[in-house]
Short mmCIF file of C-alpha atoms and ligand atoms in Angstrom, two decimals:
data_model
loop_
_atom_site.label_atom_id
_atom_site.label_comp_id
_atom_site.label_asym_id
_atom_site.label_seq_id
_atom_site.Cartn_x
_atom_site.Cartn_y
_atom_site.Cartn_z
CA MET A 145 69.73 28.89 23.09
CA GLY A 146 69.60 25.90 21.23
CA LYS A 147 66.59 22.95 21.53
CA SER A 148 67.73 20.56 23.65
CA HIS A 149 69.41 17.68 21.89
CA PHE A 150 67.23 15.38 24.46
CA GLN A 151 63.87 15.31 25.49
CA SER A 152 62.00 12.99 27.95
CA PRO A 153 60.72 10.42 26.71
CA ARG A 154 56.95 10.32 25.18
CA GLY A 155 54.71 9.93 27.55
CA THR A 156 56.56 10.90 30.59
CA ARG A 157 56.81 15.11 31.69
CA ASP A 158 59.60 16.81 34.21
CA ILE A 159 57.12 17.52 36.93
CA VAL A 160 58.72 20.94 37.94
CA PRO A 161 57.71 23.49 40.70
CA PRO A 162 54.92 24.38 41.54
CA GLU A 163 53.13 20.95 40.22
CA SER A 164 55.75 18.92 41.64
CA ASP A 165 54.77 21.11 45.21
CA TYR A 166 51.12 21.03 44.63
CA LEU A 167 51.83 16.57 43.69
CA ARG A 168 53.82 16.61 46.99
CA PHE A 169 50.38 18.64 48.94
CA LEU A 170 48.70 15.75 47.86
CA GLY A 171 51.05 12.76 49.01
CA ASP A 172 52.07 14.55 52.29
CA ASN A 173 47.85 14.72 52.75
CA PHE A 174 46.97 11.10 51.65
CA ALA A 175 49.78 10.05 54.01
CA ASP A 176 48.04 11.95 56.97
CA LEU A 177 45.02 10.20 56.29
CA LEU A 178 45.98 7.11 55.93
CA THR A 179 48.09 7.13 58.70
CA THR A 180 45.35 7.99 60.92
CA ALA A 181 43.05 5.50 60.00
CA GLY A 182 46.09 2.27 60.66
CA TYR A 183 47.48 1.83 57.72
CA GLY A 184 51.84 1.43 57.13
CA GLU A 185 53.83 2.88 54.05
CA ILE A 186 54.43 0.04 52.00
CA ILE A 187 57.68 0.87 49.40
CA SER A 188 58.19 -2.35 46.85
CA PRO A 189 60.05 -2.42 43.75
CA ILE A 190 59.83 -0.28 40.89
CA PHE A 191 60.54 -4.00 38.84
CA GLU A 192 59.41 -7.29 39.76
CA ASP A 193 59.33 -10.50 37.89
CA ILE A 194 56.94 -10.10 35.06
CA GLY A 195 54.85 -13.13 36.42
CA VAL A 196 54.02 -11.34 39.72
CA PHE A 197 52.02 -8.90 36.50
CA GLN A 198 50.69 -11.79 34.45
CA ARG A 199 49.08 -12.87 37.46
CA ILE A 200 47.04 -9.55 37.17
CA GLY A 201 44.94 -11.69 34.03
CA GLU A 202 46.67 -12.15 30.58
CA SER A 203 43.26 -10.67 29.11
CA THR A 204 43.98 -7.45 31.08
CA GLU A 205 45.49 -4.66 28.48
CA ILE A 206 48.18 -3.59 31.00
CA VAL A 207 49.07 -7.05 30.75
CA SER A 208 49.17 -8.35 27.35
CA LYS A 209 50.01 -4.76 25.96
CA GLU A 210 51.26 -2.28 27.99
CA MET A 211 54.75 -3.84 29.91
CA PHE A 212 57.90 -2.14 30.02
CA ASP A 213 59.66 -5.27 30.22
CA PHE A 214 63.53 -6.31 29.79
CA TYR A 215 65.64 -8.81 30.97
CA ASP A 216 68.47 -8.21 33.42
CA LYS A 217 72.45 -8.83 32.40
CA ASP A 218 72.72 -12.39 34.21
CA ALA A 219 74.67 -14.09 31.21
CA LYS A 220 73.19 -17.92 32.60
CA ASP A 221 69.60 -17.47 33.95
CA PRO A 222 68.19 -13.84 32.77
CA GLN A 223 65.37 -12.93 34.52
CA HIS A 224 62.29 -11.21 32.82
CA LEU A 225 61.62 -7.86 34.90
CA ALA A 226 58.66 -5.58 34.32
CA LEU A 227 58.12 -2.29 35.78
CA ARG A 228 55.20 -2.07 37.53
CA PRO A 229 51.72 -1.26 36.00
CA GLU A 230 50.39 -0.95 39.23
CA LEU A 231 51.02 -2.27 42.80
CA THR A 232 48.51 -4.36 43.79
CA ALA A 233 49.76 -7.55 42.29
CA SER A 234 53.05 -6.26 43.92
CA ILE A 235 51.41 -5.81 47.26
CA CYS A 236 50.05 -9.47 46.95
CA ARG A 237 53.20 -10.96 45.90
CA ALA A 238 55.36 -9.32 49.36
CA PHE A 239 52.11 -10.56 51.71
CA ALA A 240 52.86 -13.86 50.07
CA GLN A 241 56.15 -13.26 50.56
CA HIS A 242 56.16 -12.12 54.21
CA ARG A 243 52.71 -13.76 55.66
CA PRO A 244 52.39 -10.67 57.90
CA ILE A 245 49.88 -10.51 60.40
CA THR A 246 46.40 -9.87 59.13
CA PRO A 247 44.59 -7.46 58.39
CA TRP A 248 47.46 -5.91 56.84
CA LYS A 249 46.85 -2.67 56.30
CA VAL A 250 49.19 -0.76 53.34
CA TRP A 251 49.53 2.47 51.24
CA TYR A 252 51.69 3.26 49.08
CA MET A 253 52.68 6.21 47.36
CA GLY A 254 54.63 6.21 43.61
CA PRO A 255 55.36 5.86 39.78
CA GLN A 256 53.51 2.91 37.45
CA PHE A 257 54.39 2.69 34.14
CA ARG A 258 52.06 1.29 31.32
CA TYR A 259 53.26 1.70 26.98
CA GLU A 260 50.09 3.31 26.52
CA LYS A 261 48.90 6.01 24.18
CA PRO A 262 49.72 8.99 25.69
CA GLN A 263 47.52 11.90 25.90
CA ALA A 264 45.91 14.82 28.11
CA GLY A 265 45.45 12.62 31.81
CA ARG A 266 46.78 9.80 30.08
CA TYR A 267 51.00 9.32 30.39
CA ARG A 268 53.37 6.27 30.58
CA GLN A 269 54.41 7.35 34.14
CA PHE A 270 52.28 8.62 36.03
CA LEU A 271 51.80 8.57 39.74
CA GLN A 272 49.35 6.93 42.31
CA VAL A 273 48.83 6.61 45.63
CA GLY A 274 46.75 3.74 46.85
CA ALA A 275 45.38 1.57 50.20
CA GLU A 276 45.29 -2.18 50.49
CA VAL A 277 43.32 -4.42 53.01
CA LEU A 278 44.71 -7.92 53.08
CA GLY A 279 42.91 -11.00 55.40
CA THR A 280 39.67 -9.93 55.63
CA SER A 281 36.27 -10.20 53.74
CA ASP A 282 34.22 -8.10 55.99
CA PRO A 283 32.12 -5.52 53.96
CA ALA A 284 33.27 -2.97 56.70
CA ALA A 285 36.39 -3.52 55.04
CA ASP A 286 35.23 -2.39 52.44
CA VAL A 287 33.07 0.82 53.63
CA GLU A 288 36.53 1.56 54.86
CA VAL A 289 38.65 2.01 52.17
CA ILE A 290 36.14 3.50 49.74
CA SER A 291 35.17 5.60 52.87
CA LEU A 292 39.15 7.07 53.20
CA ALA A 293 39.83 7.67 49.05
CA TRP A 294 36.13 9.52 49.55
CA SER A 295 37.36 11.74 51.90
CA PHE A 296 40.70 12.44 50.55
CA PHE A 297 38.85 13.92 47.36
CA GLN A 298 36.72 16.26 49.94
CA ARG A 299 39.42 17.19 52.06
CA ILE A 300 41.51 18.42 48.83
CA GLY A 301 38.39 20.38 47.77
CA LEU A 302 37.09 18.37 44.84
CA GLN A 303 33.45 18.62 44.81
CA ASN A 304 32.03 17.25 41.80
CA THR A 305 34.04 14.01 42.25
CA ARG A 306 31.07 10.32 41.51
CA LEU A 307 31.39 7.40 43.19
CA LEU A 308 30.48 4.39 41.65
CA ILE A 309 29.73 0.81 42.53
CA ASN A 310 28.99 -2.24 41.85
CA SER A 311 29.10 -5.92 42.93
CA LEU A 312 30.96 -8.64 40.74
CA GLY A 313 29.81 -11.24 43.32
CA ASP A 314 32.23 -14.25 44.39
CA LEU A 315 33.38 -16.43 41.20
CA GLU A 316 30.75 -18.66 41.40
CA SER A 317 28.11 -15.62 40.76
CA ARG A 318 30.49 -13.80 38.55
CA ASN A 319 30.52 -17.40 36.06
CA ARG A 320 27.68 -17.50 36.07
CA TYR A 321 27.14 -13.95 34.93
CA ASN A 322 29.76 -14.22 32.30
CA ASP A 323 28.18 -17.47 30.59
CA GLU A 324 24.97 -15.22 30.73
CA LEU A 325 26.67 -12.26 28.65
CA VAL A 326 28.64 -14.68 26.67
CA ARG A 327 25.11 -16.10 24.69
CA TYR A 328 23.94 -11.59 25.21
CA LEU A 329 26.91 -10.56 23.02
CA ALA A 330 27.05 -13.23 20.98
CA SER A 331 23.58 -12.62 19.82
CA ARG A 332 24.36 -8.73 19.13
CA LYS A 333 28.30 -9.49 17.59
CA GLN A 334 27.57 -8.15 14.45
CA GLU A 335 26.18 -4.74 15.95
CA LEU A 336 29.67 -4.74 17.98
CA SER A 337 32.79 -2.36 17.07
CA GLU A 338 35.36 -4.32 15.84
CA GLN A 339 37.21 -3.67 19.29
CA SER A 340 34.74 -5.34 21.24
CA VAL A 341 34.65 -8.29 18.97
CA ALA A 342 38.05 -8.84 19.75
CA THR A 343 37.66 -8.57 23.56
CA PHE A 344 34.77 -10.06 23.22
CA SER A 345 36.61 -13.73 22.39
CA THR A 346 39.48 -12.41 24.69
CA ASN A 347 37.18 -11.57 28.17
CA PRO A 348 33.54 -10.93 26.83
CA MET A 349 32.87 -8.68 30.49
CA ARG A 350 35.71 -5.79 29.42
CA VAL A 351 33.03 -5.04 26.31
CA LEU A 352 31.35 -3.38 29.10
CA ASP A 353 34.27 -1.15 29.73
CA SER A 354 33.85 0.38 26.20
CA LYS A 355 33.59 3.54 25.69
CA ARG A 356 32.64 3.62 21.83
CA GLU A 357 29.39 4.98 21.23
CA GLU A 358 28.41 1.97 18.58
CA ASP A 359 28.51 -0.25 21.72
CA GLN A 360 26.55 2.11 23.71
CA GLU A 361 23.24 0.54 22.83
CA ILE A 362 23.94 -3.22 23.19
CA ILE A 363 26.05 -2.46 26.81
CA ASN A 364 22.94 -0.70 28.19
CA GLU A 365 20.97 -3.70 26.74
CA ALA A 366 23.12 -6.23 28.46
CA PRO A 367 22.14 -8.15 31.24
CA VAL A 368 22.82 -6.86 34.69
CA MET A 369 25.12 -8.58 37.21
CA GLU A 370 23.06 -7.77 40.37
CA ALA A 371 20.38 -10.30 39.15
CA PHE A 372 22.87 -13.06 39.20
CA LEU A 373 24.75 -12.40 42.72
CA ASN A 374 24.64 -15.68 44.88
CA GLU A 375 22.69 -14.90 48.63
CA GLU A 376 26.27 -14.44 50.37
CA SER A 377 27.62 -11.83 48.04
CA ALA A 378 24.25 -9.61 47.80
CA GLN A 379 24.23 -10.09 51.41
CA HIS A 380 27.94 -8.43 51.28
CA PHE A 381 27.19 -5.91 48.53
CA ASN A 382 24.14 -4.59 50.94
CA ASP A 383 26.37 -4.06 53.78
CA VAL A 384 29.01 -2.29 51.79
CA LYS A 385 25.98 0.13 50.99
CA GLU A 386 24.77 0.73 53.83
CA GLY A 387 27.94 1.31 55.66
CA LEU A 388 28.82 3.90 52.80
CA GLU A 389 24.84 5.42 53.88
CA THR A 390 25.89 5.77 57.02
CA LEU A 391 29.32 7.30 56.53
CA GLY A 392 27.33 9.65 54.32
CA VAL A 393 29.00 9.14 50.89
CA SER A 394 26.95 9.42 48.32
CA PHE A 395 27.79 6.93 45.88
CA GLU A 396 25.42 5.74 42.40
CA ILE A 397 25.18 2.08 41.65
CA SER A 398 26.77 1.29 38.21
CA PRO A 399 25.47 -2.09 37.22
CA ARG A 400 27.98 -2.96 34.98
CA LEU A 401 31.78 -1.51 36.03
CA VAL A 402 33.48 -3.82 35.64
CA ARG A 403 36.85 -2.11 35.60
CA GLY A 404 39.83 -3.34 33.65
CA LEU A 405 41.86 -5.14 35.79
CA ASP A 406 40.58 -9.13 35.90
CA TYR A 407 41.36 -9.68 39.68
CA TYR A 408 38.40 -7.90 40.95
CA THR A 409 35.90 -10.32 42.86
CA ARG A 410 32.29 -8.56 44.72
CA THR A 411 33.14 -4.93 45.49
CA THR A 412 34.25 -2.78 42.32
CA PHE A 413 34.29 1.26 42.82
CA GLU A 414 35.44 4.08 40.59
CA PHE A 415 35.22 7.54 40.91
CA VAL A 416 34.95 9.79 38.07
CA SER A 417 35.23 13.27 37.92
CA PRO A 418 32.79 15.13 35.34
CA SER A 419 35.37 18.10 35.03
CA LEU A 420 37.47 15.95 32.99
CA ASP A 421 37.10 14.57 29.09
CA THR A 422 35.49 10.76 29.42
CA ALA A 423 38.29 9.10 28.27
CA GLN A 424 40.34 10.05 30.86
CA ASN A 425 37.47 10.83 34.03
CA ALA A 426 38.44 7.97 36.21
CA ILE A 427 40.63 9.64 38.88
CA GLY A 428 40.66 6.41 40.74
CA GLY A 429 39.23 3.04 41.48
CA GLY A 430 39.68 -0.08 43.17
CA GLY A 431 37.84 -3.20 44.85
CA ARG A 432 38.20 -6.84 46.23
CA TYR A 433 40.23 -8.78 44.25
CA ASP A 434 40.14 -12.18 47.06
CA GLY A 435 41.94 -15.00 44.40
CA LEU A 436 44.78 -12.48 43.73
CA VAL A 437 47.47 -13.46 47.25
CA GLU A 438 46.79 -17.51 46.42
CA ALA A 439 47.51 -16.60 42.29
CA LEU A 440 50.82 -15.70 43.61
CA GLY A 441 51.97 -18.68 45.88
CA GLY A 442 50.06 -17.44 48.96
CA PRO A 443 47.55 -18.54 51.12
CA ALA A 444 44.13 -18.18 50.46
CA THR A 445 43.77 -14.08 51.57
CA GLU A 446 40.78 -11.98 50.16
CA GLY A 447 41.83 -8.44 49.60
CA ILE A 448 40.23 -4.95 48.83
CA GLY A 449 41.96 -1.71 47.47
CA PHE A 450 42.05 1.29 45.58
CA ALA A 451 44.50 3.28 43.92
CA ILE A 452 44.21 7.37 42.97
CA GLY A 453 45.86 8.86 39.61
CA ILE A 454 47.61 12.23 41.41
CA ASP A 455 47.97 13.31 37.51
CA ARG A 456 44.72 13.35 36.84
CA THR A 457 43.19 14.55 40.04
CA LEU A 458 45.92 17.47 39.75
CA LEU A 459 44.19 18.06 36.06
CA ALA A 460 40.75 17.90 37.85
CA CYS A 461 41.35 20.38 40.83
CA GLU A 462 42.67 22.69 38.26
CA SER A 463 39.41 22.31 36.56
CA GLU A 464 37.51 22.84 39.33
CA GLN A 465 39.82 25.53 40.79
CA ALA A 466 40.08 23.78 44.03
CA LEU A 467 43.68 24.74 43.97
CA PHE A 468 44.52 24.77 47.69
CA ASP A 469 46.69 28.16 48.78
CA LEU A 470 49.95 26.38 49.15
CA ASN A 471 51.36 28.99 50.53
CA LEU A 472 54.59 28.14 48.38
CA GLY A 473 56.20 31.32 48.46
CA ILE A 474 59.60 32.28 50.82
CA ASP A 475 59.19 34.41 54.03
CA VAL A 476 62.50 36.12 53.65
CA PHE A 477 64.77 37.60 51.10
CA VAL A 478 68.32 38.24 52.63
CA VAL A 479 70.22 41.69 50.48
CA ASP A 480 73.71 41.87 51.61
CA THR A 481 76.12 44.34 49.53
CA THR A 482 78.80 43.90 52.45
CA GLY A 483 80.56 41.10 50.56
CA GLY A 484 78.21 37.62 51.66
CA ARG A 485 79.05 36.86 54.77
CA GLU A 486 75.93 38.35 56.55
CA ALA A 487 74.05 36.82 53.80
CA LEU A 488 75.63 32.87 54.68
CA LEU A 489 75.16 33.50 58.37
CA LEU A 490 72.05 35.43 58.50
CA SER A 491 70.10 32.83 55.85
CA ASP A 492 71.44 30.07 57.76
CA GLU A 493 70.28 31.26 61.45
CA LEU A 494 66.61 32.10 59.89
CA ARG A 495 65.86 28.84 57.95
CA LYS A 496 67.51 26.62 61.60
CA LEU A 497 64.18 29.04 62.58
CA ASN A 498 62.23 27.76 60.65
CA ILE A 499 61.44 31.10 58.23
CA LYS A 500 61.83 30.01 54.74
CA THR A 501 64.23 32.17 53.73
CA ASP A 502 66.24 32.89 50.70
CA ARG A 503 69.42 34.78 49.27
CA SER A 504 71.15 35.50 45.68
CA PHE A 505 74.63 34.12 44.98
CA GLY A 506 77.25 35.90 42.66
CA GLY A 507 78.09 38.80 44.42
CA ARG A 508 74.88 41.36 42.81
CA SER A 509 74.91 44.63 42.89
CA MET A 510 71.54 45.88 45.20
CA LYS A 511 69.80 46.83 42.54
CA GLY A 512 70.29 42.87 41.68
CA GLN A 513 69.35 41.95 44.68
CA MET A 514 65.95 43.96 45.27
CA LYS A 515 64.93 42.60 42.11
CA ALA A 516 65.80 38.64 42.87
CA ALA A 517 63.80 39.41 46.22
CA ASP A 518 60.98 40.85 44.42
CA ARG A 519 60.56 37.58 41.99
CA SER A 520 61.17 35.94 45.08
CA GLY A 521 57.67 36.39 46.11
CA ALA A 522 59.14 36.92 49.50
CA ARG A 523 57.18 39.10 52.00
CA TYR A 524 60.12 40.99 53.37
CA ALA A 525 63.47 41.50 52.63
CA ILE A 526 66.38 42.19 55.33
CA ILE A 527 68.79 44.17 53.77
CA ILE A 528 72.38 44.56 55.01
CA GLY A 529 74.75 47.33 53.91
CA THR A 530 78.11 48.74 55.14
CA ASP A 531 75.74 51.48 57.36
CA GLU A 532 74.09 48.26 59.17
CA LEU A 533 76.97 46.29 59.62
CA GLU A 534 78.50 48.73 61.43
CA GLU A 535 75.62 49.74 63.89
CA ASN A 536 75.04 45.87 64.05
CA GLN A 537 71.54 46.89 62.88
CA VAL A 538 69.71 45.38 59.75
CA THR A 539 67.04 47.05 57.66
CA LEU A 540 64.02 45.49 57.42
CA ARG A 541 61.71 46.10 54.52
CA ASP A 542 57.89 44.94 53.76
CA LEU A 543 58.18 44.04 49.93
CA ARG A 544 54.20 44.70 49.98
CA GLY A 545 51.80 46.79 50.53
CA GLU A 546 53.36 50.45 51.80
CA GLY A 547 57.37 49.32 51.37
CA SER A 548 57.40 50.25 55.32
CA GLN A 549 61.00 49.77 56.03
CA SER A 550 62.66 49.76 59.83
CA LEU A 551 66.10 49.32 61.74
CA VAL A 552 66.01 45.97 63.72
CA PRO A 553 69.10 45.12 66.10
CA ARG A 554 70.86 42.34 64.44
CA LYS A 555 71.45 40.07 67.62
CA ILE A 556 66.78 40.11 67.56
CA ILE A 557 65.96 40.11 63.56
CA GLY A 558 65.27 36.40 63.21
CA LYS A 559 62.74 36.24 66.77
CA ASN A 560 61.71 39.24 66.18
CA LEU A 561 60.60 38.28 62.44
CA LEU A 562 59.18 34.91 64.32
CA THR A 563 56.85 36.83 66.06
CA ILE A 564 55.44 39.15 62.97
CA LEU A 565 55.30 35.59 61.00
CA GLN A 566 53.14 33.92 63.62
CA GLU A 567 50.83 37.03 63.24
CA LYS A 568 50.12 37.02 59.93
P1 HAM B 24 43.65 1.39 38.13
O1 HAM B 24 42.23 1.93 37.57
O2 HAM B 24 44.01 0.86 36.66
O3 HAM B 24 43.60 0.53 39.18
O4 HAM B 24 44.24 2.77 38.34
C1 HAM B 24 43.99 3.69 39.04
C2 HAM B 24 43.98 4.88 38.79
O5 HAM B 24 45.25 5.56 38.20
C3 HAM B 24 42.81 5.22 37.18
O6 HAM B 24 41.84 5.61 38.21
C4 HAM B 24 43.61 6.75 36.76
O7 HAM B 24 43.37 7.63 37.94
C5 HAM B 24 45.44 6.31 37.23
N1 HAM B 24 45.92 6.01 36.15
C6 HAM B 24 45.69 4.54 35.57
N2 HAM B 24 46.89 4.84 34.34
C7 HAM B 24 47.19 6.31 33.99
C8 HAM B 24 47.79 6.73 32.89
N3 HAM B 24 48.33 5.97 31.95
N4 HAM B 24 48.24 7.98 32.92
C9 HAM B 24 47.75 8.54 33.83
N5 HAM B 24 46.90 7.96 35.21
C10 HAM B 24 46.48 6.51 35.13
C11 HAM B 24 44.52 0.05 39.53
O8 HAM B 24 45.79 0.56 38.98
C12 HAM B 24 44.54 -0.86 40.68
N6 HAM B 24 45.83 -1.44 40.94
C13 HAM B 24 43.80 -0.23 41.99
C14 HAM B 24 43.47 -1.21 42.88
C15 HAM B 24 44.10 -0.67 44.33
N7 HAM B 24 42.68 -2.20 43.04
C16 HAM B 24 42.57 -3.00 44.07
N8 HAM B 24 43.21 -1.93 44.78
#
């Protein structure tokens, strides 16, 4: 076969079985966890007016450099749209539009788009699950969302995840800190990497996010936010830490954790997997964004939430060998050498009983069908040849172990199989 003329666009990939099964498993688990905690699902558009995302902050890289944007086809007044790079801004837009009763607790799952330089664990289309709580500044809400994300990682068997937390303080504390940081960074500007000098001029706090070798010493010696928190912000942060301790969630204070988005105030946090490369080791993150709804034209509304990168989470599961046994294989393969009518009827009947059943197509020989049965990973084959058909029976063959087989009356094979499978 020749090479296919088209390839999936750079930075995107086709997710095929079994990886897609694992991703769905992670999504289902997340949905289950969040539903149990009283969160409802929000499904918002994949694209929005570009202004929605610009409110994240023009100096945020995902806004200034990484947006997939386009104009619609309205000849008179084309709207400038963008594929969503994240969902928090969309959810705040939806909140401002619908004004639901607070606290509004929602979860989501879906693809996000960022025009990034693709590499392992960094894609231009990637999957996130996440949750947001709007309309409360209660630190208990911070504790709830952080511990839910934590529980998710525990639940899927990731043992080595580290939780880093910090507080950026409210606007007043944050501004005071920013002033001090600018003074400090200006005094060491000559030593900073070229990229960080550029970041310094647009968004000084983001310099702390630099992973470049030459910036590390300067970052390590930079003033820390905690010393600049006003009393209220400090109390809020203490309450969050206490709540996490009460729940037994282990965390590390990371005094220079600023995260890549500009909307954060007070609590920020990140989940890091030591099993991944440092540049892509964040498997999730979040924080408070108390001014974002207002920036999007809604009433002053506090918010807190997180998003987890599902592609990276799966990579972390692979490297920790935390891969859950999904029991993906089918239960039964129907082999019919009498023309196909029996395969048609029997697979339909078994599937209706919730027995995972497959069959082959194209009138293949007995040998061909048995090969397909083996390849399918099925536990059992049900064989119907002319003799069985005449006697109203089927042959049930165990495809593992000794390969034992028995004749079973056609009428009771469904019930019979159900009992066998339940006993396994
Ligand atoms: P974020 O840190 O930009 O936060 O993204 C969250 C997670 O998405 C990251 O930790 C990472 O696992 C994954 N991710 C980000 N970019 C990529 C990429 N190019 N390829 C693969 N995975 C990626 C947010 O998006 C915020 N909306 C989180 C939040 C919710 N804050 C408050 N509420």
